[in-house]
C-alpha cells in the first residue's frame, strides 16, 4: 500500500517519522507500507539467522530489520528479511543512529528475502535488479508459496541462479555447501 501521493527523496525518507512503528520501504520515491510478516515467514527468517550463527558467522555480521539503499529511477530503500555483512560493512555501520546501508558503503555479502503472498514480482524481479545494481554477491529468494529456494550469485555483471527444492542441499557461493535442505528451510525448523 502506497502512503504518500507525492514522491519522496532519499533524504526525506531517511528523515520521515510518522510517530508509529510502521515499517516502510521506499520504492521509486513512493513510501510503501510493509505489512506484518506471516508466522511462517518470521520462522524461516529466524531459523536462518540461528543457522548462520551456528555456522560460525559472528552475530555482529548478521542483520534482521536493517535496510539497504538501492538504485531506482528516483529513490529506493529495501528491508530484506536477513543480511550477512562483511566485516568491513559491519564496521562501517558501527555507531550509526540508523541501521541503513548507504550507497557509499560496501554491499552486504548475502541478502535473503522470504516471499510473501502477492509480492512475488517485488522479490523475483524488482529487488533482483536493485540488488544486482548494488553488486550484492549473493541473493536468496526463499519462496514458501512455490516451495523453492533460489540462490543467485553475482558473476561478471549478472546474477546466475540455482533453484533448490525438496531434499537438495543448498550450496552458497559465499558460505559453501550447507547441511541445509530446501525442505527444512521452507518449514522454518
PDB file of C-alpha atoms in Angstrom, residues 4-173:
ATOM      1  CA  UNK A   4       2.224   9.378   0.103  1.00  0.00           C
ATOM      2  CA  UNK A   5       0.921  10.606  -3.226  1.00  0.00           C
ATOM      3  CA  UNK A   6       3.957  12.855  -3.575  1.00  0.00           C
ATOM      4  CA  UNK A   7       7.327  11.275  -4.363  1.00  0.00           C
ATOM      5  CA  UNK A   8       9.992  11.431  -1.663  1.00  0.00           C
ATOM      6  CA  UNK A   9      13.709  11.888  -1.973  1.00  0.00           C
ATOM      7  CA  UNK A  10      16.020   9.523  -0.118  1.00  0.00           C
ATOM      8  CA  UNK A  11      16.808  12.289   2.375  1.00  0.00           C
ATOM      9  CA  UNK A  12      13.090  12.904   3.017  1.00  0.00           C
ATOM     10  CA  UNK A  13      12.572   9.164   3.530  1.00  0.00           C
ATOM     11  CA  UNK A  14      15.500   8.858   5.942  1.00  0.00           C
ATOM     12  CA  UNK A  15      14.087  11.768   7.972  1.00  0.00           C
ATOM     13  CA  UNK A  16      10.459  10.574   7.789  1.00  0.00           C
ATOM     14  CA  UNK A  17       8.804   9.762  11.121  1.00  0.00           C
ATOM     15  CA  UNK A  18       5.062   9.326  11.366  1.00  0.00           C
ATOM     16  CA  UNK A  19       5.214   8.620  15.102  1.00  0.00           C
ATOM     17  CA  UNK A  20       4.279   4.941  14.676  1.00  0.00           C
ATOM     18  CA  UNK A  21       6.178   1.654  14.496  1.00  0.00           C
ATOM     19  CA  UNK A  22       5.011   1.118  10.908  1.00  0.00           C
ATOM     20  CA  UNK A  23       7.776  -0.200   8.658  1.00  0.00           C
ATOM     21  CA  UNK A  24       8.185   1.238   5.165  1.00  0.00           C
ATOM     22  CA  UNK A  25      10.181   0.645   2.032  1.00  0.00           C
ATOM     23  CA  UNK A  26      10.898   3.399  -0.450  1.00  0.00           C
ATOM     24  CA  UNK A  27      10.096   2.179  -3.946  1.00  0.00           C
ATOM     25  CA  UNK A  28      10.977   4.594  -6.729  1.00  0.00           C
ATOM     26  CA  UNK A  29      10.295   7.518  -4.405  1.00  0.00           C
ATOM     27  CA  UNK A  30       6.990   6.098  -3.123  1.00  0.00           C
ATOM     28  CA  UNK A  31       6.536   5.261   0.543  1.00  0.00           C
ATOM     29  CA  UNK A  32       5.215   1.684   0.767  1.00  0.00           C
ATOM     30  CA  UNK A  33       3.764   0.238   3.979  1.00  0.00           C
ATOM     31  CA  UNK A  34       5.290  -3.119   4.829  1.00  0.00           C
ATOM     32  CA  UNK A  35       2.581  -5.328   6.345  1.00  0.00           C
ATOM     33  CA  UNK A  36       3.446  -7.600   9.272  1.00  0.00           C
ATOM     34  CA  UNK A  37       5.138 -10.832   8.210  1.00  0.00           C
ATOM     35  CA  UNK A  38       3.284 -14.127   8.359  1.00  0.00           C
ATOM     36  CA  UNK A  39       4.244 -16.524  11.117  1.00  0.00           C
ATOM     37  CA  UNK A  40       5.887 -18.847   8.569  1.00  0.00           C
ATOM     38  CA  UNK A  41       7.966 -16.041   7.055  1.00  0.00           C
ATOM     39  CA  UNK A  42       9.161 -14.991  10.512  1.00  0.00           C
ATOM     40  CA  UNK A  43      10.001 -18.602  11.418  1.00  0.00           C
ATOM     41  CA  UNK A  44      12.013 -19.013   8.211  1.00  0.00           C
ATOM     42  CA  UNK A  45      13.992 -15.793   8.781  1.00  0.00           C
ATOM     43  CA  UNK A  46      14.714 -16.615  12.436  1.00  0.00           C
ATOM     44  CA  UNK A  47      15.601 -20.220  11.600  1.00  0.00           C
ATOM     45  CA  UNK A  48      18.105 -18.989   9.013  1.00  0.00           C
ATOM     46  CA  UNK A  49      19.542 -16.402  11.415  1.00  0.00           C
ATOM     47  CA  UNK A  50      20.163 -19.095  14.043  1.00  0.00           C
ATOM     48  CA  UNK A  51      21.500 -21.498  11.404  1.00  0.00           C
ATOM     49  CA  UNK A  52      24.001 -18.941  10.102  1.00  0.00           C
ATOM     50  CA  UNK A  53      25.130 -18.168  13.660  1.00  0.00           C
ATOM     51  CA  UNK A  54      25.691 -21.900  14.272  1.00  0.00           C
ATOM     52  CA  UNK A  55      27.784 -21.983  11.069  1.00  0.00           C
ATOM     53  CA  UNK A  56      30.175 -19.552  12.727  1.00  0.00           C
ATOM     54  CA  UNK A  57      29.038 -16.227  11.305  1.00  0.00           C
ATOM     55  CA  UNK A  58      29.566 -13.728  14.151  1.00  0.00           C
ATOM     56  CA  UNK A  59      26.376 -12.076  15.405  1.00  0.00           C
ATOM     57  CA  UNK A  60      27.716  -8.580  14.643  1.00  0.00           C
ATOM     58  CA  UNK A  61      27.686  -9.522  10.940  1.00  0.00           C
ATOM     59  CA  UNK A  62      24.040 -10.700  10.901  1.00  0.00           C
ATOM     60  CA  UNK A  63      21.169  -8.240  10.445  1.00  0.00           C
ATOM     61  CA  UNK A  64      17.388  -8.531  10.663  1.00  0.00           C
ATOM     62  CA  UNK A  65      15.406  -5.331  10.194  1.00  0.00           C
ATOM     63  CA  UNK A  66      18.265  -3.371   8.633  1.00  0.00           C
ATOM     64  CA  UNK A  67      17.617  -1.538   5.401  1.00  0.00           C
ATOM     65  CA  UNK A  68      19.638  -1.074   2.262  1.00  0.00           C
ATOM     66  CA  UNK A  69      19.525   1.897  -0.077  1.00  0.00           C
ATOM     67  CA  UNK A  70      19.121   0.738  -3.689  1.00  0.00           C
ATOM     68  CA  UNK A  71      19.288   2.328  -7.107  1.00  0.00           C
ATOM     69  CA  UNK A  72      15.996   3.085  -8.771  1.00  0.00           C
ATOM     70  CA  UNK A  73      14.833   5.765 -11.162  1.00  0.00           C
ATOM     71  CA  UNK A  74      14.081   8.028  -8.188  1.00  0.00           C
ATOM     72  CA  UNK A  75      14.992   6.819  -4.693  1.00  0.00           C
ATOM     73  CA  UNK A  76      14.740   3.424  -3.076  1.00  0.00           C
ATOM     74  CA  UNK A  77      15.345   1.548   0.139  1.00  0.00           C
ATOM     75  CA  UNK A  78      14.554  -2.094   0.907  1.00  0.00           C
ATOM     76  CA  UNK A  79      14.090  -4.060   4.132  1.00  0.00           C
ATOM     77  CA  UNK A  80      15.416  -7.576   3.479  1.00  0.00           C
ATOM     78  CA  UNK A  81      14.407 -10.341   5.869  1.00  0.00           C
ATOM     79  CA  UNK A  82      18.046 -11.127   6.658  1.00  0.00           C
ATOM     80  CA  UNK A  83      21.522  -9.946   5.658  1.00  0.00           C
ATOM     81  CA  UNK A  84      25.032 -11.275   6.164  1.00  0.00           C
ATOM     82  CA  UNK A  85      27.549  -8.437   6.256  1.00  0.00           C
ATOM     83  CA  UNK A  86      31.238  -8.359   5.538  1.00  0.00           C
ATOM     84  CA  UNK A  87      33.500  -7.329   8.406  1.00  0.00           C
ATOM     85  CA  UNK A  88      34.125  -4.036   6.569  1.00  0.00           C
ATOM     86  CA  UNK A  89      30.394  -3.272   6.303  1.00  0.00           C
ATOM     87  CA  UNK A  90      29.723  -4.255   9.942  1.00  0.00           C
ATOM     88  CA  UNK A  91      32.466  -1.818  10.973  1.00  0.00           C
ATOM     89  CA  UNK A  92      31.014   0.924   8.730  1.00  0.00           C
ATOM     90  CA  UNK A  93      27.622   0.564  10.451  1.00  0.00           C
ATOM     91  CA  UNK A  94      29.028   0.693  13.998  1.00  0.00           C
ATOM     92  CA  UNK A  95      27.702   3.670  15.901  1.00  0.00           C
ATOM     93  CA  UNK A  96      25.117   4.577  13.256  1.00  0.00           C
ATOM     94  CA  UNK A  97      21.891   6.037  14.557  1.00  0.00           C
ATOM     95  CA  UNK A  98      20.013   4.041  11.914  1.00  0.00           C
ATOM     96  CA  UNK A  99      20.804   0.566  10.564  1.00  0.00           C
ATOM     97  CA  UNK A 100      20.861   1.679   6.937  1.00  0.00           C
ATOM     98  CA  UNK A 101      23.382   0.539   4.351  1.00  0.00           C
ATOM     99  CA  UNK A 102      24.008   3.637   2.254  1.00  0.00           C
ATOM    100  CA  UNK A 103      25.218   3.717  -1.350  1.00  0.00           C
ATOM    101  CA  UNK A 104      28.751   4.709  -0.322  1.00  0.00           C
ATOM    102  CA  UNK A 105      29.096   1.609   1.889  1.00  0.00           C
ATOM    103  CA  UNK A 106      30.142  -1.840   0.687  1.00  0.00           C
ATOM    104  CA  UNK A 107      27.254  -4.153  -0.166  1.00  0.00           C
ATOM    105  CA  UNK A 108      26.242  -6.995   2.162  1.00  0.00           C
ATOM    106  CA  UNK A 109      27.677 -10.407   1.259  1.00  0.00           C
ATOM    107  CA  UNK A 110      24.258 -12.073   1.278  1.00  0.00           C
ATOM    108  CA  UNK A 111      20.675 -10.805   1.247  1.00  0.00           C
ATOM    109  CA  UNK A 112      17.688 -13.072   1.963  1.00  0.00           C
ATOM    110  CA  UNK A 113      14.100 -12.268   1.013  1.00  0.00           C
ATOM    111  CA  UNK A 114      11.248 -14.546   2.101  1.00  0.00           C
ATOM    112  CA  UNK A 115       8.419 -14.212  -0.428  1.00  0.00           C
ATOM    113  CA  UNK A 116       5.035 -13.082   0.872  1.00  0.00           C
ATOM    114  CA  UNK A 117       1.742 -13.729  -0.950  1.00  0.00           C
ATOM    115  CA  UNK A 118       1.119 -11.269  -3.805  1.00  0.00           C
ATOM    116  CA  UNK A 119       4.687  -9.918  -3.520  1.00  0.00           C
ATOM    117  CA  UNK A 120       6.394 -12.269  -5.980  1.00  0.00           C
ATOM    118  CA  UNK A 121       7.219  -9.547  -8.539  1.00  0.00           C
ATOM    119  CA  UNK A 122       8.966  -7.477  -5.894  1.00  0.00           C
ATOM    120  CA  UNK A 123      11.269 -10.304  -4.788  1.00  0.00           C
ATOM    121  CA  UNK A 124      11.866 -12.079  -8.107  1.00  0.00           C
ATOM    122  CA  UNK A 125      12.019  -9.072 -10.382  1.00  0.00           C
ATOM    123  CA  UNK A 126      12.402  -5.625  -8.828  1.00  0.00           C
ATOM    124  CA  UNK A 127      14.614  -6.465  -5.877  1.00  0.00           C
ATOM    125  CA  UNK A 128      16.692  -8.758  -8.074  1.00  0.00           C
ATOM    126  CA  UNK A 129      17.597  -5.884 -10.379  1.00  0.00           C
ATOM    127  CA  UNK A 130      18.098  -3.455  -7.469  1.00  0.00           C
ATOM    128  CA  UNK A 131      20.396  -5.881  -5.629  1.00  0.00           C
ATOM    129  CA  UNK A 132      22.269  -6.558  -8.866  1.00  0.00           C
ATOM    130  CA  UNK A 133      22.857  -2.815  -9.257  1.00  0.00           C
ATOM    131  CA  UNK A 134      24.382  -2.863  -5.751  1.00  0.00           C
ATOM    132  CA  UNK A 135      26.529  -5.855  -6.828  1.00  0.00           C
ATOM    133  CA  UNK A 136      25.477  -7.915  -3.837  1.00  0.00           C
ATOM    134  CA  UNK A 137      27.469 -11.163  -4.203  1.00  0.00           C
ATOM    135  CA  UNK A 138      24.596 -13.451  -3.217  1.00  0.00           C
ATOM    136  CA  UNK A 139      20.806 -13.082  -3.031  1.00  0.00           C
ATOM    137  CA  UNK A 140      18.422 -15.779  -1.781  1.00  0.00           C
ATOM    138  CA  UNK A 141      14.738 -15.831  -2.620  1.00  0.00           C
ATOM    139  CA  UNK A 142      13.090 -18.198  -0.158  1.00  0.00           C
ATOM    140  CA  UNK A 143       9.645 -18.953  -1.543  1.00  0.00           C
ATOM    141  CA  UNK A 144       7.303 -20.916   0.743  1.00  0.00           C
ATOM    142  CA  UNK A 145       4.487 -20.462  -1.793  1.00  0.00           C
ATOM    143  CA  UNK A 146       6.339 -22.143  -4.688  1.00  0.00           C
ATOM    144  CA  UNK A 147       8.288 -24.404  -2.273  1.00  0.00           C
ATOM    145  CA  UNK A 148      11.709 -23.443  -3.620  1.00  0.00           C
ATOM    146  CA  UNK A 149      14.849 -21.571  -2.682  1.00  0.00           C
ATOM    147  CA  UNK A 150      16.551 -19.612  -5.451  1.00  0.00           C
ATOM    148  CA  UNK A 151      20.208 -18.770  -4.857  1.00  0.00           C
ATOM    149  CA  UNK A 152      21.530 -16.014  -7.100  1.00  0.00           C
ATOM    150  CA  UNK A 153      25.271 -15.465  -7.439  1.00  0.00           C
ATOM    151  CA  UNK A 154      26.756 -12.267  -8.874  1.00  0.00           C
ATOM    152  CA  UNK A 155      29.002 -13.390 -11.757  1.00  0.00           C
ATOM    153  CA  UNK A 156      30.570 -10.994 -14.275  1.00  0.00           C
ATOM    154  CA  UNK A 157      27.839  -8.379 -14.042  1.00  0.00           C
ATOM    155  CA  UNK A 158      24.766 -10.638 -13.842  1.00  0.00           C
ATOM    156  CA  UNK A 159      23.071 -12.966 -11.399  1.00  0.00           C
ATOM    157  CA  UNK A 160      23.304 -16.677 -12.156  1.00  0.00           C
ATOM    158  CA  UNK A 161      20.669 -18.718 -10.374  1.00  0.00           C
ATOM    159  CA  UNK A 162      20.317 -22.199  -8.959  1.00  0.00           C
ATOM    160  CA  UNK A 163      16.929 -23.382  -7.696  1.00  0.00           C
ATOM    161  CA  UNK A 164      16.687 -25.812  -4.773  1.00  0.00           C
ATOM    162  CA  UNK A 165      13.636 -27.886  -3.889  1.00  0.00           C
ATOM    163  CA  UNK A 166      12.882 -30.829  -1.620  1.00  0.00           C
ATOM    164  CA  UNK A 167      15.852 -32.567  -0.037  1.00  0.00           C
ATOM    165  CA  UNK A 168      18.520 -30.894  -2.198  1.00  0.00           C
ATOM    166  CA  UNK A 169      21.288 -29.438  -0.026  1.00  0.00           C
ATOM    167  CA  UNK A 170      21.701 -25.714  -0.585  1.00  0.00           C
ATOM    168  CA  UNK A 171      25.111 -24.565  -1.810  1.00  0.00           C
ATOM    169  CA  UNK A 172      26.017 -20.977  -1.068  1.00  0.00           C
ATOM    170  CA  UNK A 173      28.710 -19.316  -3.192  1.00  0.00           C
TER     171      UNK A 173
END
